[in-house]
mmCIF file of N, CA and C in Angstrom:
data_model
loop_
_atom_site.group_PDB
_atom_site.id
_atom_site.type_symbol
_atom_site.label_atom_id
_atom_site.label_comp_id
_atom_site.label_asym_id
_atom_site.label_seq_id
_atom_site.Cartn_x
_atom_site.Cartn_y
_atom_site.Cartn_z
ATOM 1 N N UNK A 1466 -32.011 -15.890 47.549
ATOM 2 C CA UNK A 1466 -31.588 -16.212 48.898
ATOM 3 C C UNK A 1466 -32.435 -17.316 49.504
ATOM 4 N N UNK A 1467 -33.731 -17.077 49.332
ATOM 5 C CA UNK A 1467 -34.495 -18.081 49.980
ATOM 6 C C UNK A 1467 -34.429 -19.829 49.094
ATOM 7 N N UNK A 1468 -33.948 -20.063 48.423
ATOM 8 C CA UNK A 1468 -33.535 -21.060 47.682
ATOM 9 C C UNK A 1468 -31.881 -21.675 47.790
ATOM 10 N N UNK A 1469 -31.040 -20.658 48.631
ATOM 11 C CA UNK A 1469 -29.332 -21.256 49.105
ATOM 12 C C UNK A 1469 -28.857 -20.902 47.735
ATOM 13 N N UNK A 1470 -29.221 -20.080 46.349
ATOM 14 C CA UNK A 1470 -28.739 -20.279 45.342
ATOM 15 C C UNK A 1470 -26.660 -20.333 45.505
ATOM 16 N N UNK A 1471 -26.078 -20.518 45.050
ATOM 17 C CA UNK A 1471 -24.547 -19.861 45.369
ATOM 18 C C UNK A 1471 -24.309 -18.915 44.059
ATOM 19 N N UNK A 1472 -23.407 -18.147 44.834
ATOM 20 C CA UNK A 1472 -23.641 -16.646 43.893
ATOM 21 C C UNK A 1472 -23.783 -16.534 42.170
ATOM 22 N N UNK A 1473 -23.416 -17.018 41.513
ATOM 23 C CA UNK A 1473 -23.560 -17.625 40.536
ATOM 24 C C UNK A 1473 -24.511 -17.505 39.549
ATOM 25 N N UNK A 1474 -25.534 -18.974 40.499
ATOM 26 C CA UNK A 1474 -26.672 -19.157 40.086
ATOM 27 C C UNK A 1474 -27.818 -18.226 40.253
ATOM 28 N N UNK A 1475 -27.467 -17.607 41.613
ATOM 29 C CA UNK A 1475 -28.038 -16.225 42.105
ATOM 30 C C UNK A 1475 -28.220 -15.107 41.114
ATOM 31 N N UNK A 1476 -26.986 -14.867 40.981
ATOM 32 C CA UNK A 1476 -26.898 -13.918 39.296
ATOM 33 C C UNK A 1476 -27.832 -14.033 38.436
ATOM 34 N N UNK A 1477 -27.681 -15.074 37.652
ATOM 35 C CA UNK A 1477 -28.363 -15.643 36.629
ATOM 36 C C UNK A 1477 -29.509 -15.707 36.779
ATOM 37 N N UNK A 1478 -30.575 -15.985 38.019
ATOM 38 C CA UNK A 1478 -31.740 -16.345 38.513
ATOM 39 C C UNK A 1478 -32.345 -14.319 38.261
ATOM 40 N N UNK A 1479 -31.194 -13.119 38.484
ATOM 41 C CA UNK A 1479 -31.752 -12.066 38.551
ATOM 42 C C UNK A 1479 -31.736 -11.511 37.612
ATOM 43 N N UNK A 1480 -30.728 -12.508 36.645
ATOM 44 C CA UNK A 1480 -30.512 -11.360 35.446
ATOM 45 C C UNK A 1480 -31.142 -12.344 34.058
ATOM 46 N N UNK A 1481 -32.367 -13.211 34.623
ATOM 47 C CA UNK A 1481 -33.234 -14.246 33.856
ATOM 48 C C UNK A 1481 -34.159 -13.153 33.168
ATOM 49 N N UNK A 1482 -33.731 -12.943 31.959
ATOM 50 C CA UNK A 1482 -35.123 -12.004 31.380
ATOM 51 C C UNK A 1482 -35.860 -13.087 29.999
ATOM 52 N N UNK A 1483 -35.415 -14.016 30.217
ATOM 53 C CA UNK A 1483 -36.049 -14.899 29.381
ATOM 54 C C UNK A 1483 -36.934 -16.117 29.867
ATOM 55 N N UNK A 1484 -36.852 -16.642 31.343
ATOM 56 C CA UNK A 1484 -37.395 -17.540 31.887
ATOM 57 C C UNK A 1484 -36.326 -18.588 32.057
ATOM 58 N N UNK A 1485 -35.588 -18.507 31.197
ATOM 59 C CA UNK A 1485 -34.916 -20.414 30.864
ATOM 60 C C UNK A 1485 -34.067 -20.498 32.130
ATOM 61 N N UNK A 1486 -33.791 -19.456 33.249
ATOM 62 C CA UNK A 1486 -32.928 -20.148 34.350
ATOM 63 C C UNK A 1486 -34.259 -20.205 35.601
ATOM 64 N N UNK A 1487 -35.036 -19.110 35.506
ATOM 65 C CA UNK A 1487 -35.834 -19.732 36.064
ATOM 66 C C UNK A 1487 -36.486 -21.241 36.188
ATOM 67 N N UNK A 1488 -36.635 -22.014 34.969
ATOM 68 C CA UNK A 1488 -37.405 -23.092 34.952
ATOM 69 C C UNK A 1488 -36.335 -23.996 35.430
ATOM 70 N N UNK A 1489 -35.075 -23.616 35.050
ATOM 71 C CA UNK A 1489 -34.033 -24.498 35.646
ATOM 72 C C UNK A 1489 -34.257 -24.757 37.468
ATOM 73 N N UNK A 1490 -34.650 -23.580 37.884
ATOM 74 C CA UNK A 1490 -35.005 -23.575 39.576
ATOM 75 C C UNK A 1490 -35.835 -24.406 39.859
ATOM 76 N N UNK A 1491 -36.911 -23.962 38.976
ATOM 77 C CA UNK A 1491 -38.552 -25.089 38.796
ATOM 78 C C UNK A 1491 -38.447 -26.420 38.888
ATOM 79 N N UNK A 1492 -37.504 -26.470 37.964
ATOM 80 C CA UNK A 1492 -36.870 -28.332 37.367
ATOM 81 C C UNK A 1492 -36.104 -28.939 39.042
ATOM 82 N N UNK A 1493 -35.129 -28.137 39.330
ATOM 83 C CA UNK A 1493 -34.600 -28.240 40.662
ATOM 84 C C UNK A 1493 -35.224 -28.505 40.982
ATOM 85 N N UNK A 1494 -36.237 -28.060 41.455
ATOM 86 C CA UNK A 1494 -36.830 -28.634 42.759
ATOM 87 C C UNK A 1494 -37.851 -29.426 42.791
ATOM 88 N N UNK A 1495 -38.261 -29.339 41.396
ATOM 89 C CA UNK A 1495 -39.434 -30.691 41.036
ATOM 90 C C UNK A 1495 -38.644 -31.989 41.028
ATOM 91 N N UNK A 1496 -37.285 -32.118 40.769
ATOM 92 C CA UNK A 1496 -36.953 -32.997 40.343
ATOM 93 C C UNK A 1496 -36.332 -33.689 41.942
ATOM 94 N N UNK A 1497 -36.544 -32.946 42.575
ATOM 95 C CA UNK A 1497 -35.884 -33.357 44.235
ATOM 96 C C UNK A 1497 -37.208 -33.990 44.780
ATOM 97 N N UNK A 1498 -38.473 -33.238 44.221
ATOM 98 C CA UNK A 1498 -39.885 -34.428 44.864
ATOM 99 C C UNK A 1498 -40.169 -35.575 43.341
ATOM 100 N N UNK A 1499 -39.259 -35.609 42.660
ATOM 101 C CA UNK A 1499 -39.701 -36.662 41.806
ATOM 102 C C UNK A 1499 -39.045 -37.903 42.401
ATOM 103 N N UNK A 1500 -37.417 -37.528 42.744
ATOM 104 C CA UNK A 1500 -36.584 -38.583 43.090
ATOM 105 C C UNK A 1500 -37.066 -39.022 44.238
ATOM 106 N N UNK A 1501 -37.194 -38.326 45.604
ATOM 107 C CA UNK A 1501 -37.871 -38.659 46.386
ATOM 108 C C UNK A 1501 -39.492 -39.808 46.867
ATOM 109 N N UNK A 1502 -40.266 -39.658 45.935
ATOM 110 C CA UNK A 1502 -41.747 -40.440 45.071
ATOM 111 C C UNK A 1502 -40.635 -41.464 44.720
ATOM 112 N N UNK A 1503 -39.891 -41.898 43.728
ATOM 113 C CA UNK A 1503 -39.246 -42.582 43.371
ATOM 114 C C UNK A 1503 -39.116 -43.581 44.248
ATOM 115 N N UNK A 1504 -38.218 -43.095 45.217
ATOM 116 C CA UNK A 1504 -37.536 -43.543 47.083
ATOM 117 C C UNK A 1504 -38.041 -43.636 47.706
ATOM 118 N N UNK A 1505 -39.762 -43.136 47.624
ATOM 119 C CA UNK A 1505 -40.563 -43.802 49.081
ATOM 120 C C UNK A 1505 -40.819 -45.022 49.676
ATOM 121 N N UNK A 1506 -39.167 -45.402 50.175
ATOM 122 C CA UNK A 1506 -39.981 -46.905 51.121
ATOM 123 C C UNK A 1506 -40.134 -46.595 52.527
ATOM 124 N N UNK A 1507 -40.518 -47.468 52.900
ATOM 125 C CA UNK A 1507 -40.964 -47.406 54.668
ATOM 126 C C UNK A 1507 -39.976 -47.575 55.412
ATOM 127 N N UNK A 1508 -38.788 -47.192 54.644
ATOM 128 C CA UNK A 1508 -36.991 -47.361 55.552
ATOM 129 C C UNK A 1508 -36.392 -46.396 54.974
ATOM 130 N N UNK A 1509 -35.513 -45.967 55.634
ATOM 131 C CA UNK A 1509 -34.475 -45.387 55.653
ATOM 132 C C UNK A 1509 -33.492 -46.413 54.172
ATOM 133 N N UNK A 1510 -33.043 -45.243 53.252
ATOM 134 C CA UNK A 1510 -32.252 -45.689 51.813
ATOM 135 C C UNK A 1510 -31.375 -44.809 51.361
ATOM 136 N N UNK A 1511 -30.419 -45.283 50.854
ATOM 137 C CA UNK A 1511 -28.985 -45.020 50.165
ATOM 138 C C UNK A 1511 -29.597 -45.152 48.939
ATOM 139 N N UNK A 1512 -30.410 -45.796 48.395
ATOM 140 C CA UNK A 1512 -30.310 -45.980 46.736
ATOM 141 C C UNK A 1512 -30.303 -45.002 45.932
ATOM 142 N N UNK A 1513 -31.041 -43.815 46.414
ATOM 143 C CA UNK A 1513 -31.262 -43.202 45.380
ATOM 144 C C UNK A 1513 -29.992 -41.985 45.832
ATOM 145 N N UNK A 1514 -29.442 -41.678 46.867
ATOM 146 C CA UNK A 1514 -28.149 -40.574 47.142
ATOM 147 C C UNK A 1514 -27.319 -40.931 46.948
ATOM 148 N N UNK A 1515 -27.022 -42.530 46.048
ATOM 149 C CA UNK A 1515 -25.728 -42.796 45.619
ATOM 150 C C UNK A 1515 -24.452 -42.814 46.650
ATOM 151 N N UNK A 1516 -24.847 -42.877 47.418
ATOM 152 C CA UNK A 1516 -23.282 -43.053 49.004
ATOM 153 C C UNK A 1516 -24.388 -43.681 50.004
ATOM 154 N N UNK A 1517 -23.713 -44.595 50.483
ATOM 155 C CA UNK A 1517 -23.970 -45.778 51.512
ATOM 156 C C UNK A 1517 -24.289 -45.374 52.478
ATOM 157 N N UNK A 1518 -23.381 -44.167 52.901
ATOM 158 C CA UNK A 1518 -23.525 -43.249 54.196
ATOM 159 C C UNK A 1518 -24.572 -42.279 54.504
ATOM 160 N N UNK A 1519 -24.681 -41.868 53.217
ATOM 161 C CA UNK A 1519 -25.905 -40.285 53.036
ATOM 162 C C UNK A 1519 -27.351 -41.183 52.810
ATOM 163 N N UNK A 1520 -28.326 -41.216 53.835
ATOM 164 C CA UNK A 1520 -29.903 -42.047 53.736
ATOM 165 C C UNK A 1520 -30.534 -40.728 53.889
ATOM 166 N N UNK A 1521 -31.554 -41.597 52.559
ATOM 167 C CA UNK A 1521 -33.103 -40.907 53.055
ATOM 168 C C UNK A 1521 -34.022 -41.203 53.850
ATOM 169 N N UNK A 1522 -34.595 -40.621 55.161
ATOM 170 C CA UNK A 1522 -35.561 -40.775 55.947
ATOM 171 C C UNK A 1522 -36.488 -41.974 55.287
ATOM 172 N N UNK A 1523 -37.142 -42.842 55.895
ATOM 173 C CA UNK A 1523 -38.012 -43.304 55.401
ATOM 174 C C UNK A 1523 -39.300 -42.905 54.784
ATOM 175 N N UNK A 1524 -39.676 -43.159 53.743
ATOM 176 C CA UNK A 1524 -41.377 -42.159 53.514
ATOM 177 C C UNK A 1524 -40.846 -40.896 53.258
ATOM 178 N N UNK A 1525 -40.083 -40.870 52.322
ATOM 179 C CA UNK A 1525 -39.006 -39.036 52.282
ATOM 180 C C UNK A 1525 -40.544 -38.150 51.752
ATOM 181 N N UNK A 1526 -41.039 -38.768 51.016
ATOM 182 C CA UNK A 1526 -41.811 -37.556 50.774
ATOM 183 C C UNK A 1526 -42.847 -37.024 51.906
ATOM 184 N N UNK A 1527 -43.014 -37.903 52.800
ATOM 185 C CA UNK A 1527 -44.028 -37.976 54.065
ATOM 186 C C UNK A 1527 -43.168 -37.302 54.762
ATOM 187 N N UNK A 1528 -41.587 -37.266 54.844
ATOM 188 C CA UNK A 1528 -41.247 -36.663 55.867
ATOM 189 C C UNK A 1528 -40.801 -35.182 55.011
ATOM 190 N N UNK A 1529 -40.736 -34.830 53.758
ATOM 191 C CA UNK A 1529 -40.821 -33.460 52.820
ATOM 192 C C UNK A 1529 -41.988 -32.688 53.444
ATOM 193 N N UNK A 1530 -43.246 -33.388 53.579
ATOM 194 C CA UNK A 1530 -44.189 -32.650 53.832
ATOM 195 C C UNK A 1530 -44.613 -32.105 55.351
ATOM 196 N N UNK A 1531 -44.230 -32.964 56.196
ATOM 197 C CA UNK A 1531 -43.884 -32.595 57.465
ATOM 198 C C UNK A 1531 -43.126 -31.208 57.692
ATOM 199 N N UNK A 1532 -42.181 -31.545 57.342
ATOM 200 C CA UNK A 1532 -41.244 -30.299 56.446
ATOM 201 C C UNK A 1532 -41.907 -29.206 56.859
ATOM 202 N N UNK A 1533 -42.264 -28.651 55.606
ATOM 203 C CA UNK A 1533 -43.250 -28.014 55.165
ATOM 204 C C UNK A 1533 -44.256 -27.238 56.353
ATOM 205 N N UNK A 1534 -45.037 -28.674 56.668
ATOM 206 C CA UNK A 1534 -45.985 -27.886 57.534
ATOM 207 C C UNK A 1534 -45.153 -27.278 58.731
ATOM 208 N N UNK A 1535 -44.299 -27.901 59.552
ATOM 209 C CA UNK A 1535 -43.456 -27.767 60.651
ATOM 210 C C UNK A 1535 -42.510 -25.938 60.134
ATOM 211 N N UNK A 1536 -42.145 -26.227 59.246
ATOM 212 C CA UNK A 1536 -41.230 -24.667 59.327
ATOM 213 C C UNK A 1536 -42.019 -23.672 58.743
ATOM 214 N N UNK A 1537 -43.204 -23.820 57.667
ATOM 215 C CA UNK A 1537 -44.113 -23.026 57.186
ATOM 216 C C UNK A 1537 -44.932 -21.948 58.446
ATOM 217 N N UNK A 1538 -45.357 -22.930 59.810
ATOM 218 C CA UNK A 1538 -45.801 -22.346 60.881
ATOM 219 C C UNK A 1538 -44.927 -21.525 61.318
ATOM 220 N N UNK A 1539 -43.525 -21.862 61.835
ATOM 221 C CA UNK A 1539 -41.941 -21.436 62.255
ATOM 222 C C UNK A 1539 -41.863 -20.111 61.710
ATOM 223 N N UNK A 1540 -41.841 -20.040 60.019
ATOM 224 C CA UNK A 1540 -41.759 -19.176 59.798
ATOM 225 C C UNK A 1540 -42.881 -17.955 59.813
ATOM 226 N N UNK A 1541 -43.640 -18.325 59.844
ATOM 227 C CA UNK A 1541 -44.987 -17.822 59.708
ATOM 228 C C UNK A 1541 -44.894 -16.830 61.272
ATOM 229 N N UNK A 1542 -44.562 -17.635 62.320
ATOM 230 C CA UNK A 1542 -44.989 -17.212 63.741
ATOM 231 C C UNK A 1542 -43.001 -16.167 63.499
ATOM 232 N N UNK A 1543 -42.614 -16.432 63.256
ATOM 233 C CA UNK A 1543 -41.171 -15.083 63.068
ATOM 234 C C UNK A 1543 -41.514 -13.928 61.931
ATOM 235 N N UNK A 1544 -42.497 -13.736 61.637
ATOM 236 C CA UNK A 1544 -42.776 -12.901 60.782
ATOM 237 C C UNK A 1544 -41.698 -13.087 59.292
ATOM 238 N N UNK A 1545 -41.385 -14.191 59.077
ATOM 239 C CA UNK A 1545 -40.093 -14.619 57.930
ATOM 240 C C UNK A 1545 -40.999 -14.307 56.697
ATOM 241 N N UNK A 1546 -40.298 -13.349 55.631
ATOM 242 C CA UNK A 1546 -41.183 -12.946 54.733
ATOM 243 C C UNK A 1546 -40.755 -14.324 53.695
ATOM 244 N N UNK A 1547 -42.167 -14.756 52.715
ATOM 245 C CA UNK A 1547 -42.128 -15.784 51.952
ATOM 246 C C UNK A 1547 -42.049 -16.928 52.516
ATOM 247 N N UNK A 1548 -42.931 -17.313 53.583
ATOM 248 C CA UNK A 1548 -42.925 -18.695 54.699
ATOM 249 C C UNK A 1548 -43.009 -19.867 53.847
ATOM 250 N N UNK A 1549 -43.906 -19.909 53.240
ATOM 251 C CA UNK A 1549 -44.491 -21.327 52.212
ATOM 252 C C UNK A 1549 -43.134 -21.586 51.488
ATOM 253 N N UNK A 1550 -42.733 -20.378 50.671
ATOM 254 C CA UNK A 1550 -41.121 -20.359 50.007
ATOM 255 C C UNK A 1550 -40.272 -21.096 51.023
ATOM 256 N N UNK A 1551 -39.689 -20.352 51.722
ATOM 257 C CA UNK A 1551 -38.514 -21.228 52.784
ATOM 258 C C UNK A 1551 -39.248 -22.211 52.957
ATOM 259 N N UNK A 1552 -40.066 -22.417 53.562
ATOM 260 C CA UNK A 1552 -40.741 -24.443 53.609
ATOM 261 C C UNK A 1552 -40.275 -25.031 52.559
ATOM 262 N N UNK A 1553 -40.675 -24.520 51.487
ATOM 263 C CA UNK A 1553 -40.538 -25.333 50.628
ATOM 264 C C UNK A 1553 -39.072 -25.926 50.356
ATOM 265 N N UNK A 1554 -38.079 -24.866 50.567
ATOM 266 C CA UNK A 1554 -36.587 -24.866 50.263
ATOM 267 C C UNK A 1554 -36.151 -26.331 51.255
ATOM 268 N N UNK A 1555 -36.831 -25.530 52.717
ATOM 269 C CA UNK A 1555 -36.194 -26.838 53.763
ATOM 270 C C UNK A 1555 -36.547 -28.046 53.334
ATOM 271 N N UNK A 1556 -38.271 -28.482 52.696
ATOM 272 C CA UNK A 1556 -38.313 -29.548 52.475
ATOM 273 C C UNK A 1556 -37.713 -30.414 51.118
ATOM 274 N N UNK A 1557 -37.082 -29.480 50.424
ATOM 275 C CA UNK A 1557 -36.327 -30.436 49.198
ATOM 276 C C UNK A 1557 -34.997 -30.528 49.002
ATOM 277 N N UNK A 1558 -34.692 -29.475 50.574
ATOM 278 C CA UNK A 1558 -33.139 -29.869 50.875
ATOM 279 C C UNK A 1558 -32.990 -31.570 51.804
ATOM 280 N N UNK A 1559 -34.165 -31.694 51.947
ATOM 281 C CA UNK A 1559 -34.054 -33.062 52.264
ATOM 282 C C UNK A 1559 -33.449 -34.188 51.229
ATOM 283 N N UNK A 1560 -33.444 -34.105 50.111
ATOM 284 C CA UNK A 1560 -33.216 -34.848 49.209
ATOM 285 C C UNK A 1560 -31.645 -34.070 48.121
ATOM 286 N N UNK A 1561 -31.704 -32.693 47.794
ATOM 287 C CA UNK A 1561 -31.218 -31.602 47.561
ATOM 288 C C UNK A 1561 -29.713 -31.839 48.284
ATOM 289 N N UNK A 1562 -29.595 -31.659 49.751
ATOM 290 C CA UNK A 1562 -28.512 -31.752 50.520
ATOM 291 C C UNK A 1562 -28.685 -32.687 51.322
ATOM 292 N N UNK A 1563 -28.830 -33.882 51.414
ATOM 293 C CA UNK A 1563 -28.848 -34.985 51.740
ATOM 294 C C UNK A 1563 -27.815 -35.345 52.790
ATOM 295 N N UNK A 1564 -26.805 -34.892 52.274
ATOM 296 C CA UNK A 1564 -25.088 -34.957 52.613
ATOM 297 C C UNK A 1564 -25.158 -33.861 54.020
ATOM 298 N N UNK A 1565 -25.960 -32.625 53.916
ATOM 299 C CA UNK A 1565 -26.059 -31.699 54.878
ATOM 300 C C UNK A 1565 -24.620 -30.961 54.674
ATOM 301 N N UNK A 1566 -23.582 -31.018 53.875
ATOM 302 C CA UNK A 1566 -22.331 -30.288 53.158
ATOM 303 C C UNK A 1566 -22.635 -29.153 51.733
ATOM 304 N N UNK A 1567 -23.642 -28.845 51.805
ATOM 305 C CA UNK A 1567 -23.631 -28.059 50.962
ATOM 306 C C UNK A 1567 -24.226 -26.615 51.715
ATOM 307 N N UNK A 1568 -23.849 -25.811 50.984
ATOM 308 C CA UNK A 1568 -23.663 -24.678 51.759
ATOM 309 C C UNK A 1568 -24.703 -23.854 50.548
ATOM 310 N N UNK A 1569 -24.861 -24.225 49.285
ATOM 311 C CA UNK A 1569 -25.625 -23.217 48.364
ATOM 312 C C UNK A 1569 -25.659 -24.323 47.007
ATOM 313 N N UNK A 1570 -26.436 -24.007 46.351
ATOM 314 C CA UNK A 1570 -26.540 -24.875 45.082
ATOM 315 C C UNK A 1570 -26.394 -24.291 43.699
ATOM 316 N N UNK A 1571 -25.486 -24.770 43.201
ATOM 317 C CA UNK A 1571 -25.450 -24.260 41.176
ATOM 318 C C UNK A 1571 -26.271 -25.007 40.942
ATOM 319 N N UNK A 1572 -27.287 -24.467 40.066
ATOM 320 C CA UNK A 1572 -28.377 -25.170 39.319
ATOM 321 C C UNK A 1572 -27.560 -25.767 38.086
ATOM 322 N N UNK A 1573 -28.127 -26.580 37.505
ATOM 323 C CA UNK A 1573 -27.704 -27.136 36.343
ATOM 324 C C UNK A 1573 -27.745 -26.452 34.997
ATOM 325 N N UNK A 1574 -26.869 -26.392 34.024
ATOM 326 C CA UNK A 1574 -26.760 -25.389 32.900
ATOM 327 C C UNK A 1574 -27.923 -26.019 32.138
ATOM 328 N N UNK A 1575 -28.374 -27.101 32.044
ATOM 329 C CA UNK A 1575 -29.036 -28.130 30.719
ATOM 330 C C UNK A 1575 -30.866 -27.619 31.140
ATOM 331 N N UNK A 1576 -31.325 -26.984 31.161
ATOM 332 C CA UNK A 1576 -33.047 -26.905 31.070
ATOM 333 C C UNK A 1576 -33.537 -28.207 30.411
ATOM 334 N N UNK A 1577 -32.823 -29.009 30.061
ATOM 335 C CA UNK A 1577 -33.718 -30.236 30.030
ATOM 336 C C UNK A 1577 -33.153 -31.358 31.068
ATOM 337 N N UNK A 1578 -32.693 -30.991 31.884
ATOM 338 C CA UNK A 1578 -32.318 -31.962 33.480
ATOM 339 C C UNK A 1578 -33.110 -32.850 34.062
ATOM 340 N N UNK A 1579 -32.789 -33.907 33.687
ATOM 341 C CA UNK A 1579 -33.675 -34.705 33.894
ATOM 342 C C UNK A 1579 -33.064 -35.779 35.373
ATOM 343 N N UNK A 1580 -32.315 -34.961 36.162
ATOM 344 C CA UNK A 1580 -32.253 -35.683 37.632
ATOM 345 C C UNK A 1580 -31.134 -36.894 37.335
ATOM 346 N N UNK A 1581 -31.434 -37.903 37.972
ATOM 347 C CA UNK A 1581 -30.217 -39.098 37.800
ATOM 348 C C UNK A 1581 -30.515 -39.995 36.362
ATOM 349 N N UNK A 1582 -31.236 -39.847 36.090
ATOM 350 C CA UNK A 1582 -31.196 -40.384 34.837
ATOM 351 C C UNK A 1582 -30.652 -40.100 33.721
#
């Protein structure tokens, strides 16, 4: 839940007795602060979300970590169990849901996902 999985991936994430969908989660979301590092310019960019319309904040990873600290407290002061967790979720839905149209995420079947490349 604290990751938006959609039911699915949710499943799979509980019924992981081997690791390999877990790391798929891992990969997710490493691979949302890789692209991001990638995209850090000092403007606002389309390049790396592929649609003209959908930009990344400028400094995405500067503004990931903002993120972070900003809802980590949020959650922290609501008693939200796993605060650092949800931070973390909000800050790589920055890059993750870009579009702000996604409602939950299928992880990728391939454990070797290597992002847009």
């Amino acid at each position: 839940r604290i990751f938006k999985l959609c039911s699915v991936s949710a499943k799979k994430l509980i019924e992981d007795v081997d690791g390999a969908f877990t790391k798929r989660l891992l990969l997710f979301l490493a691979m949302a602060w890789d692209t991001m590092a990638m995209g850090n310019y000092p403007y606002e960019s389309s390049y790396l979300t592929g649609q003209s319309n959908i930009l990344l904040p400028a400094f995405p990873v500067r503004a990931a970590c903002e993120l972070i600290v900003k809802t980590s407290k949020k959650f922290i002061s609501e008693g939200a169990s796993f605060p650092l967790l949800r931070a973390l979720e909000q800050a790589t839905s920055l890059f993750n849901n870009a579009s702000r149209a996604e409602n939950c995420y299928n992880l990728p079947e391939d454990d070797s996902f290597d992002g847009i490349w």
